[in-house]
Short mmCIF file of C-alpha atoms and ligand atoms in Angstrom, two decimals:
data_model
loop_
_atom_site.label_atom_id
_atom_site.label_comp_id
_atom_site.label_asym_id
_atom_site.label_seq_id
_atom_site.Cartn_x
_atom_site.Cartn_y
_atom_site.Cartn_z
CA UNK A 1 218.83 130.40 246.64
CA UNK A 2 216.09 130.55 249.22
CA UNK A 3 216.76 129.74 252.99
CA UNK A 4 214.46 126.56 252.27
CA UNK A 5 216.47 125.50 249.22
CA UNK A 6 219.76 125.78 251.42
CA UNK A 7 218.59 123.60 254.15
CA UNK A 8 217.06 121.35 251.43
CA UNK A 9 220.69 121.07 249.58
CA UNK A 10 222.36 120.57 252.69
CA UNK A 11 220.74 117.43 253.69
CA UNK A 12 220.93 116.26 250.40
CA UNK A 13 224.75 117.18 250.70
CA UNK A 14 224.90 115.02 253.42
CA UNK A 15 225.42 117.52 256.14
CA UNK A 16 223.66 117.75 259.25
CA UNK A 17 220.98 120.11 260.14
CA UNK A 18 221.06 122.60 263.16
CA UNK A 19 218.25 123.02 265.15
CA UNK A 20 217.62 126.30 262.98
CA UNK A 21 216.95 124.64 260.21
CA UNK A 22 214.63 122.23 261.71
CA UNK A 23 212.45 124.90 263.28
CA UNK A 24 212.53 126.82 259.38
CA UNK A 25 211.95 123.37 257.82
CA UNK A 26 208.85 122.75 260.52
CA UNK A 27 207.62 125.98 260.49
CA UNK A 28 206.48 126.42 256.93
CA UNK A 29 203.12 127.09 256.06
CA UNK A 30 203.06 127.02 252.53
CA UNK A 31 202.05 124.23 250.60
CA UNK A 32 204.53 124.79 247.86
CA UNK A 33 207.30 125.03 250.17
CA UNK A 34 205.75 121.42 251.66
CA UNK A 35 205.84 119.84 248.04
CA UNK A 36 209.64 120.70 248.25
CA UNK A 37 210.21 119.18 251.02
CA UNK A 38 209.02 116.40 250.28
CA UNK A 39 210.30 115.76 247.23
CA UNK A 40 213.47 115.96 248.95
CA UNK A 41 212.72 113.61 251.31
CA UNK A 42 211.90 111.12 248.18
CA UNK A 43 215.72 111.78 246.94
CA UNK A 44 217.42 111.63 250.24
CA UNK A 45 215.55 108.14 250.91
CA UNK A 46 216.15 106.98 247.04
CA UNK A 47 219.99 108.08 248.04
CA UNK A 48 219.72 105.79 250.53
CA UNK A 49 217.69 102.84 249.75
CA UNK A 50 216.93 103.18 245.89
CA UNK A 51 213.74 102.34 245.14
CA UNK A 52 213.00 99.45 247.95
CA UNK A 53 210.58 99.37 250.82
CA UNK A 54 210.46 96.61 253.26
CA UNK A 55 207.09 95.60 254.64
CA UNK A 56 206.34 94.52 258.20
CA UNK A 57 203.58 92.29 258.93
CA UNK A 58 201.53 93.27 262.47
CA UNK A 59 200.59 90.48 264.97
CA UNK A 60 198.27 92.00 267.74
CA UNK A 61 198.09 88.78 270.10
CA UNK A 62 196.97 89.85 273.35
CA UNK A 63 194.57 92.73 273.73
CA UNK A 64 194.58 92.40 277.23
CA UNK A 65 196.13 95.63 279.18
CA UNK A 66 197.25 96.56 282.98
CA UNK A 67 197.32 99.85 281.79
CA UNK A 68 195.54 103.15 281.18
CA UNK A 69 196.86 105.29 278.57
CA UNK A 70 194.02 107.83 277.87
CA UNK A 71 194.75 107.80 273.92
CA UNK A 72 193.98 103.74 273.71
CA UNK A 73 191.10 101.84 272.81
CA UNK A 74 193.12 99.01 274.64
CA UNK A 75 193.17 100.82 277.32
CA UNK A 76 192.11 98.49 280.89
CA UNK A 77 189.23 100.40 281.80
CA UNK A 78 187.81 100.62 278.23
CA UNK A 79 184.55 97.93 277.57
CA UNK A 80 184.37 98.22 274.39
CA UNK A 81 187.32 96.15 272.34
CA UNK A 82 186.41 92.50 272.13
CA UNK A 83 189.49 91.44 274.12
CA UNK A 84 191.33 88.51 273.15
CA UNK A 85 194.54 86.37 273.15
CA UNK A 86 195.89 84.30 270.42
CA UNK A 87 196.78 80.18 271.03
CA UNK A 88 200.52 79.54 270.15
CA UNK A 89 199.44 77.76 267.07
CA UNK A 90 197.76 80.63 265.48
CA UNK A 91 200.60 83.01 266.17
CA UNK A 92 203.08 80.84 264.73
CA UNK A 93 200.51 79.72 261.49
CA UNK A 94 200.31 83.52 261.22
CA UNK A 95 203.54 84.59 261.25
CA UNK A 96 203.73 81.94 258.32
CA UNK A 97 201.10 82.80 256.53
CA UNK A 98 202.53 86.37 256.37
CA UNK A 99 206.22 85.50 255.41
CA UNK A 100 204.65 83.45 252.55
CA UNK A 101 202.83 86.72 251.63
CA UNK A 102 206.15 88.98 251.41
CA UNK A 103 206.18 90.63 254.54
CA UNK A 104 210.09 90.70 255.67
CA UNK A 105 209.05 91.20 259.22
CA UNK A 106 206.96 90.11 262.26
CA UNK A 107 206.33 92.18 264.41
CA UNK A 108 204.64 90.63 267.81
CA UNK A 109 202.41 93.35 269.96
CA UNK A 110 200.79 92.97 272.80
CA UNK A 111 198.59 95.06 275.41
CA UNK A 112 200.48 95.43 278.59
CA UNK A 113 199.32 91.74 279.61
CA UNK A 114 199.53 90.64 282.89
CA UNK A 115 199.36 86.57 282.14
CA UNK A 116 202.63 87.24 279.82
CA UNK A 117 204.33 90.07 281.93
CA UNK A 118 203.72 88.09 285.17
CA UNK A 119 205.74 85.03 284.05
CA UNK A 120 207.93 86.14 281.08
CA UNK A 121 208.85 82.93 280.08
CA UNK A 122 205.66 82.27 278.29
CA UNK A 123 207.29 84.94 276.06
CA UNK A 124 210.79 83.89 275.67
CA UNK A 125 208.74 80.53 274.44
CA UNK A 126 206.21 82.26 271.90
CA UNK A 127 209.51 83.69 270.37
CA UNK A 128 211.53 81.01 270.72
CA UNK A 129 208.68 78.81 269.05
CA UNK A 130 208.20 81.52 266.24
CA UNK A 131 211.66 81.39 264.98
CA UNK A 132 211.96 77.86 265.08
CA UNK A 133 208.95 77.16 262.68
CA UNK A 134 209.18 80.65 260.44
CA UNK A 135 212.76 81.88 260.22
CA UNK A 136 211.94 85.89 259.52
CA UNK A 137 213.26 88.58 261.55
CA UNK A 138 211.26 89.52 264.43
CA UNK A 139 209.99 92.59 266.08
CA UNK A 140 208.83 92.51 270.06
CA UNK A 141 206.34 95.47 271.05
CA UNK A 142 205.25 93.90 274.41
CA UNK A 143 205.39 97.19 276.20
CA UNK A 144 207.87 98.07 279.15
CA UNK A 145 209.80 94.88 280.46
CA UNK A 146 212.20 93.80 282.19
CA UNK A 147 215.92 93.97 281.91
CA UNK A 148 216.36 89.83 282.58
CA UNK A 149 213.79 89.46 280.19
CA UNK A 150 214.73 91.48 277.91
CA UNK A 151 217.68 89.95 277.55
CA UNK A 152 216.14 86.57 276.99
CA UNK A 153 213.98 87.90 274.38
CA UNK A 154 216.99 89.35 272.35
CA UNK A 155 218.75 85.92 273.09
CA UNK A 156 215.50 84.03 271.83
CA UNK A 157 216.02 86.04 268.59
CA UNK A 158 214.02 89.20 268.93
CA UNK A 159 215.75 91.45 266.61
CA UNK A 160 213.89 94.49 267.41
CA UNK A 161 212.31 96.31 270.72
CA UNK A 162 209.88 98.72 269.43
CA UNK A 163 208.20 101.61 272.26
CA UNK A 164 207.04 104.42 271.45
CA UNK A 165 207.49 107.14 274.25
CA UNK A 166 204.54 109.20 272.44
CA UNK A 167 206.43 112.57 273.31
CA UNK A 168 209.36 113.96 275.12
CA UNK A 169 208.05 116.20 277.37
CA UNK A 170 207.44 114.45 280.47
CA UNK A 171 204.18 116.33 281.27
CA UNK A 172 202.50 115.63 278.10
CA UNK A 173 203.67 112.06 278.90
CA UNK A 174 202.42 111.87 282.33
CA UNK A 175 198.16 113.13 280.81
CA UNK A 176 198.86 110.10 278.00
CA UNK A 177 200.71 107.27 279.64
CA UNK A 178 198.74 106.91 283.40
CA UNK A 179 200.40 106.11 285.82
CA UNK A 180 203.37 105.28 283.92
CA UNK A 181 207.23 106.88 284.65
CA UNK A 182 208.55 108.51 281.69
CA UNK A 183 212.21 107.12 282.92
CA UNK A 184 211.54 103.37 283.25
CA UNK A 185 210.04 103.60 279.46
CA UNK A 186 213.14 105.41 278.41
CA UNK A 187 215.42 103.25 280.14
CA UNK A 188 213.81 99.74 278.63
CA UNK A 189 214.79 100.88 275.17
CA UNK A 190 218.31 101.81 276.00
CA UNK A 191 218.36 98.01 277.91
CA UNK A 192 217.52 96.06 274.60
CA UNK A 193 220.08 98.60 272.94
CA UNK A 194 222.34 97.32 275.10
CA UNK A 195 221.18 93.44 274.78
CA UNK A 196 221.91 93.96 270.74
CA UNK A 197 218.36 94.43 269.81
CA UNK A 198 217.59 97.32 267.05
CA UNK A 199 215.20 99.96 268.51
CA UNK A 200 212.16 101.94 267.41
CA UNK A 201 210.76 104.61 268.59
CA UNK A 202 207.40 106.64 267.92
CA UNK A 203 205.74 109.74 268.71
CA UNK A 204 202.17 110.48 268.99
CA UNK A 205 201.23 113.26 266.42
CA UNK A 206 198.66 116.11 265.86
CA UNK A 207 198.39 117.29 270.07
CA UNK A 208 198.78 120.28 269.60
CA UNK A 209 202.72 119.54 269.95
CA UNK A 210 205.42 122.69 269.47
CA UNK A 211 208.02 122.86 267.19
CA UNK A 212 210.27 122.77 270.14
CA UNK A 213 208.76 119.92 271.06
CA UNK A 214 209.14 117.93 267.55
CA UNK A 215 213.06 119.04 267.63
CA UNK A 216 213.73 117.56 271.47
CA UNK A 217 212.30 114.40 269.82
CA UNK A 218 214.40 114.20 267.03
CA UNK A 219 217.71 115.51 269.14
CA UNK A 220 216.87 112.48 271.48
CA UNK A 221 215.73 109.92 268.26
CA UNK A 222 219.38 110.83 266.86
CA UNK A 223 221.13 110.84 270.72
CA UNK A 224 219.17 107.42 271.19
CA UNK A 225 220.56 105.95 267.73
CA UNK A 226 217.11 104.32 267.28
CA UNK A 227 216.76 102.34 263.66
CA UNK A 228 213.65 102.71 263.13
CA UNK A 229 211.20 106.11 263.95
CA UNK A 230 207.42 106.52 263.81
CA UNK A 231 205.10 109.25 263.53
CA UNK A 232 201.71 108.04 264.30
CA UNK A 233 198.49 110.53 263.91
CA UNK A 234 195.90 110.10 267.35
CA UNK A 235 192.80 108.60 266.31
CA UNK A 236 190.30 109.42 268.75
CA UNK A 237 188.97 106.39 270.12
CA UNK A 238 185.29 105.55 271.73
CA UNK A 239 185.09 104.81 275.58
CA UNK A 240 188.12 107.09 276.35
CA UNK A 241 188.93 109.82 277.52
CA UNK A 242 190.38 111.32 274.34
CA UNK A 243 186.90 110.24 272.04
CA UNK A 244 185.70 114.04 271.52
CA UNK A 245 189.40 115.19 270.52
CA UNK A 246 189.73 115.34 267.08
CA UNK A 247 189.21 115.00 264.07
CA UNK A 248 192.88 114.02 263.20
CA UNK A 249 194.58 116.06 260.55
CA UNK A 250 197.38 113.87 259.40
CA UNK A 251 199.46 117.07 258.00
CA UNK A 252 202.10 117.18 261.25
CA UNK A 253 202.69 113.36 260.95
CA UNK A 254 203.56 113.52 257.22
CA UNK A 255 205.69 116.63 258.02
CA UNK A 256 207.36 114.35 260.69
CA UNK A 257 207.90 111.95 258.28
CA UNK A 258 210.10 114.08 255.89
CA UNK A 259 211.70 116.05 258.08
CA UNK A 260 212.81 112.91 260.11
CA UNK A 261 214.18 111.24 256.83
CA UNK A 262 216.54 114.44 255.90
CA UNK A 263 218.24 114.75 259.48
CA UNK A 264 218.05 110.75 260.06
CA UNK A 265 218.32 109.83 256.73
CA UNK A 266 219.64 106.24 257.17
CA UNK A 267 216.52 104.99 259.36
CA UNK A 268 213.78 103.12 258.69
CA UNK A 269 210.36 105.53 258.78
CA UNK A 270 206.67 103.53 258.52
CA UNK A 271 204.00 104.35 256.81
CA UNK A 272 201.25 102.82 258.15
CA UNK A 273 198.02 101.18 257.60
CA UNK A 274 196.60 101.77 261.06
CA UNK A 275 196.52 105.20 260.66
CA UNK A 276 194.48 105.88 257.52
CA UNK A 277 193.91 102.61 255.59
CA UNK A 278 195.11 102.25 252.37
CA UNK A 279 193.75 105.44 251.15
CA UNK A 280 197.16 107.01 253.76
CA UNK A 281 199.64 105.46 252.18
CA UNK A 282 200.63 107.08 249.29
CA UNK A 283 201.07 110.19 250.83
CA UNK A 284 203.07 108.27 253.56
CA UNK A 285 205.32 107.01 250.74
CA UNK A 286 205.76 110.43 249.45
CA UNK A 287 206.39 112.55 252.36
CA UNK A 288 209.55 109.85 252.53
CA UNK A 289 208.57 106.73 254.44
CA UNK A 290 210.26 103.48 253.21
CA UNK A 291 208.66 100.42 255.28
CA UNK A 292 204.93 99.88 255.26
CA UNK A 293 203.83 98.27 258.78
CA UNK A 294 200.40 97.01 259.86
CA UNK A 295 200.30 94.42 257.00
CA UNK A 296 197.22 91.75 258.46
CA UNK A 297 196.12 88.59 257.44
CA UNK A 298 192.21 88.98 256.89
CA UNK A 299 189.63 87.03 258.41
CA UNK A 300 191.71 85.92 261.33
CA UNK A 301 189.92 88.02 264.30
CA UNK A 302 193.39 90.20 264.95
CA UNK A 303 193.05 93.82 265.81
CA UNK A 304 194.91 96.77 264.54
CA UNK A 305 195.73 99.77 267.37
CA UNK A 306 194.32 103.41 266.13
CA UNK A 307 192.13 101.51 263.91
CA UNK A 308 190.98 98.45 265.22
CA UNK A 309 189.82 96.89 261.73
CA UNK A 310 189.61 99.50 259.17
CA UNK A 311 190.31 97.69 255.61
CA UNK A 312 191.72 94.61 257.55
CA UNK A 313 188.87 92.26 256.48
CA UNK A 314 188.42 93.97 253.16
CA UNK A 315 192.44 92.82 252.67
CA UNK A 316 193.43 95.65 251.99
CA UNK A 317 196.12 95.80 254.90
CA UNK A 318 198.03 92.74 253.05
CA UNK A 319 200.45 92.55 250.20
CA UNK A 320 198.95 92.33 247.17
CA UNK A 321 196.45 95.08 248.26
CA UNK A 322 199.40 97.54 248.56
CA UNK A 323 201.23 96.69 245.40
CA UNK A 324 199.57 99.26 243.04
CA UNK A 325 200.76 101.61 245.66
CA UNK A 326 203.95 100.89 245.43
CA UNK A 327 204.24 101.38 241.72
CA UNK A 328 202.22 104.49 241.85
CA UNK A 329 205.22 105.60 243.80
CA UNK A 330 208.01 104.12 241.55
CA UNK A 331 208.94 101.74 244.33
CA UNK A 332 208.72 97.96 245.12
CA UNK A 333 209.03 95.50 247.84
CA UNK A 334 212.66 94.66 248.87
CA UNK A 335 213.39 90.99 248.77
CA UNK A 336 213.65 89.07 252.25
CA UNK A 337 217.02 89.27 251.51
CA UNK A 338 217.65 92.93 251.10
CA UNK A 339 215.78 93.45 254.54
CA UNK A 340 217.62 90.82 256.29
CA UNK A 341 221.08 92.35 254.92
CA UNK A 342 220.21 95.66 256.02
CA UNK A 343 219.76 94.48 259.34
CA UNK A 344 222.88 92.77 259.47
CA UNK A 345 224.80 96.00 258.27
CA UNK A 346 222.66 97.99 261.04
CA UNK A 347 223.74 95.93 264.01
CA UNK A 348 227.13 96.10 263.12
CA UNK A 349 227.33 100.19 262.92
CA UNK A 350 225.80 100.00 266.15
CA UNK A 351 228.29 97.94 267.47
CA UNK A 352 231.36 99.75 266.48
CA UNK A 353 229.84 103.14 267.13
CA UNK A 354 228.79 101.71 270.67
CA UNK A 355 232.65 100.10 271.29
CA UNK A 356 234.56 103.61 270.04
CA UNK A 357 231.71 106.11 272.11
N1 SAM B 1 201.14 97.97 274.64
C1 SAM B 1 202.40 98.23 274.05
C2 SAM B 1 202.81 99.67 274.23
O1 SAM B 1 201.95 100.49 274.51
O2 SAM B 1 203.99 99.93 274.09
C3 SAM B 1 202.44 97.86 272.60
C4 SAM B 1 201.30 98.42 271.79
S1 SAM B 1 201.85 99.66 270.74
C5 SAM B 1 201.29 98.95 269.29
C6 SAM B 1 200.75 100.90 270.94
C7 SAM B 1 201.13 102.12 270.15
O3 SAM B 1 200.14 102.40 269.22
C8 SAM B 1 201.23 103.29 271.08
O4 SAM B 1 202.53 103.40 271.60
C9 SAM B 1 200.81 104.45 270.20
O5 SAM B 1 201.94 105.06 269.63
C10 SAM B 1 199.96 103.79 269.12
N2 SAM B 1 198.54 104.11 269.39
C11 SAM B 1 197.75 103.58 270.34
N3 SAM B 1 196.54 104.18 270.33
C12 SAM B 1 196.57 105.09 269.35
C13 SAM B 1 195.62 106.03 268.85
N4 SAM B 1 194.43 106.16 269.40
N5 SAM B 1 195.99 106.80 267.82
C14 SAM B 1 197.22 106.68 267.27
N6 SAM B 1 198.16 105.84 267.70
C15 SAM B 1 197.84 105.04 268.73
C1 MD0 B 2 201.66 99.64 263.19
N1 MD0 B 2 199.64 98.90 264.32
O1 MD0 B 2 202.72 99.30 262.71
C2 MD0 B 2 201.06 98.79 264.30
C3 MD0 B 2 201.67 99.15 265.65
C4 MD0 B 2 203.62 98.35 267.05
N2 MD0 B 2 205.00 98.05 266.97
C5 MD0 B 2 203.15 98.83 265.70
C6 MD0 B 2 201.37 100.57 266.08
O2 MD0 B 2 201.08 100.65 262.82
FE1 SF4 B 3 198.04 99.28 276.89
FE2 SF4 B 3 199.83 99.88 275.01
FE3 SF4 B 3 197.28 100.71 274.82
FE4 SF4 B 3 198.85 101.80 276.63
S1 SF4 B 3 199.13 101.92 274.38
S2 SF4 B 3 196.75 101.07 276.99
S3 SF4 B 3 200.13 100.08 277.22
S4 SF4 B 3 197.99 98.62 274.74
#
């Protein structure tokens, strides 16, 4: 057997990878040895989930940001985006609109926005309002927070915190997050750990990042016990100062993908539509993914991040435009109920492994 196929049968076995076979899996170069991988990937996530993917529908209400991050079209010194932010009413007749569709979750972003982050009770109130007209679980990606408000979110009925630290090396951090401490972010995510929410975190692919790199992200993904983890490809975006870096290849965030589902193999790993459209997905699906996020209601005016409205008014980015998809792949949408059970089961691992640690 092959040093690949060893590694490959050992996650499959259940047992856990050393950082060796990480940096073999990561380092390959061949293609076939890829198409392996990823077809283990596809059995380790059918071990654990059969054949269901949940689907996560994206809410970008405020476009409005205090901050600088040089990879973001939302970035505060950027012109260009259209900035806007969404009445109560429209949130909430969204967030409706897109449990009728399917989706199993909402997940409510926002730029770094002073008018909510100055008075956080405005968003204790859009989530408290959410869940009391559309009972669906709920994801919060408002950026970095407060602890008190954190835990008013959580109590409010936020069920996930999702912030992506981008990378692990503090350096690289400090060129893409301005201004921002590397600490505070990390710290926020282990404070709505602690509050009960679920956690996901996300790294910002194709950077040029080492292999070293990718494994201290996955060492601290597993360390972190985060529920859900991301892989997101940088789109270069115009009036920043990232626009002439690129084009993206997508081939590290695939890798990502798979190699995060055989040595996490019980999280939840997007694929998603604001990276490459539709056209993305299958391979997303293939390399191991098993939730499809950035699912938006067309015709509405909301935004997506990395693409801001690639196949969005086309509706594409909805449901029904992903179904074929899905049964290319021999998989379909979980039921509300499936999602909402996993969840369940999820907080209360965390719970017990938190109380005996
Ligand atoms: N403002 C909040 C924050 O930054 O945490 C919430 C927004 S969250 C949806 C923004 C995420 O989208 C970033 O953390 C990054 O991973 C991703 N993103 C933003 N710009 C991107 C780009 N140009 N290419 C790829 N991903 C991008
Ligand atoms: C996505 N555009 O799922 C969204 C976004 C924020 N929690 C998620 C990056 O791709
Ligand atoms: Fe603002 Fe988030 Fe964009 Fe950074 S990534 S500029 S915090 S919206």
């Amino acid at each position: 057997m092959s040093s690949l196929d060893k590694i490959l049968e050992k996650s499959m076995s259940r047992l856990d990878l050393s950082d060796e076979d990480l940096a073999c899996l990561l380092l390959c170069e061949k293609e076939d040895e890829w198409q392996r991988i990823f077809a283990a990937a596809r059995q380790v996530r059918s071990r654990e989930f059969g054949d269901k993917v949940f689907l996560y529908g994206f809410v970008y209400f405020s476009t409005y940001c205090r901050n600088d991050c040089s990879f973001c079209y939302y970035r505060r010194s950027n012109s260009m985006p259209g900035r806007y932010r969404k009445e109560f009413s429209e949130i909430i007749r969204t967030a409706i609109e897109l449990k009728s569709s399917g989706v199993h979750l909402v997940d409510l972003t926002m730029g770094e926005d002073a008018y909510y982050l100055e008075n956080g009770r405005h968003l204790v109130r859009l989530v408290k309002e959410l869940k009391a007209a559309c009972d669906i679980p709920l994801m919060i990606s408002p950026g970095v927070v407060q602890p008190e408000l954190l835990r008013e979110l959580a109590q409010a009925g936020a069920d996930w915190y999702a912030l992506y630290q981008e990378t692990h090396d503090p350096k690289v951090f400090a060129k893409l997050r301005l201004h921002q401490d590397y600490q505070v972010r990390m710290e926020a995510k282990k404070t709505a750990q602690s509050c009960g929410m679920l956690l996901e975190e996300g790294l910002l692919s194709g950077l040029g990042e080492s292999v070293e790199d990718q494994i201290r992200s996955l060492h601290i993904m597993k360390e972190m016990r985060v529920s859900q983890g991301r892989s997101m490809t940088f789109i270069p975006q115009q009036g920043t100062p990232m626009a002439q870096k690129g084009p993206s290849d997508f081939s590290t965030e695939l890798r990502l993908i798979a190699v995060m589902r055989l040595y996490l193999p019980e999280i939840l790993i997007p694929a998603s539509l604001d990276v490459d459209g539709i056209r993305g997905l299958k391979e997303r699906l293939l390399a191991g993914a098993n939730v499809v996020t950035s699912i938006i209601p067309p015709a509405r005016g909301l935004a997506g991040v990395a693409h801001a409205c690639q196949d969005i008014d086309e509706g594409f980015r909805t449901v029904p435009g992903i179904q074929n998809i899905l049964t290319e792949c021999k998989l379909r949408q979980a039921t509300l109920a499936e999602y909402r059970e996993w969840i369940e089961k999820r907080k209360k691992q965390l719970q017990t492994a938190v109380a005996s640690s």
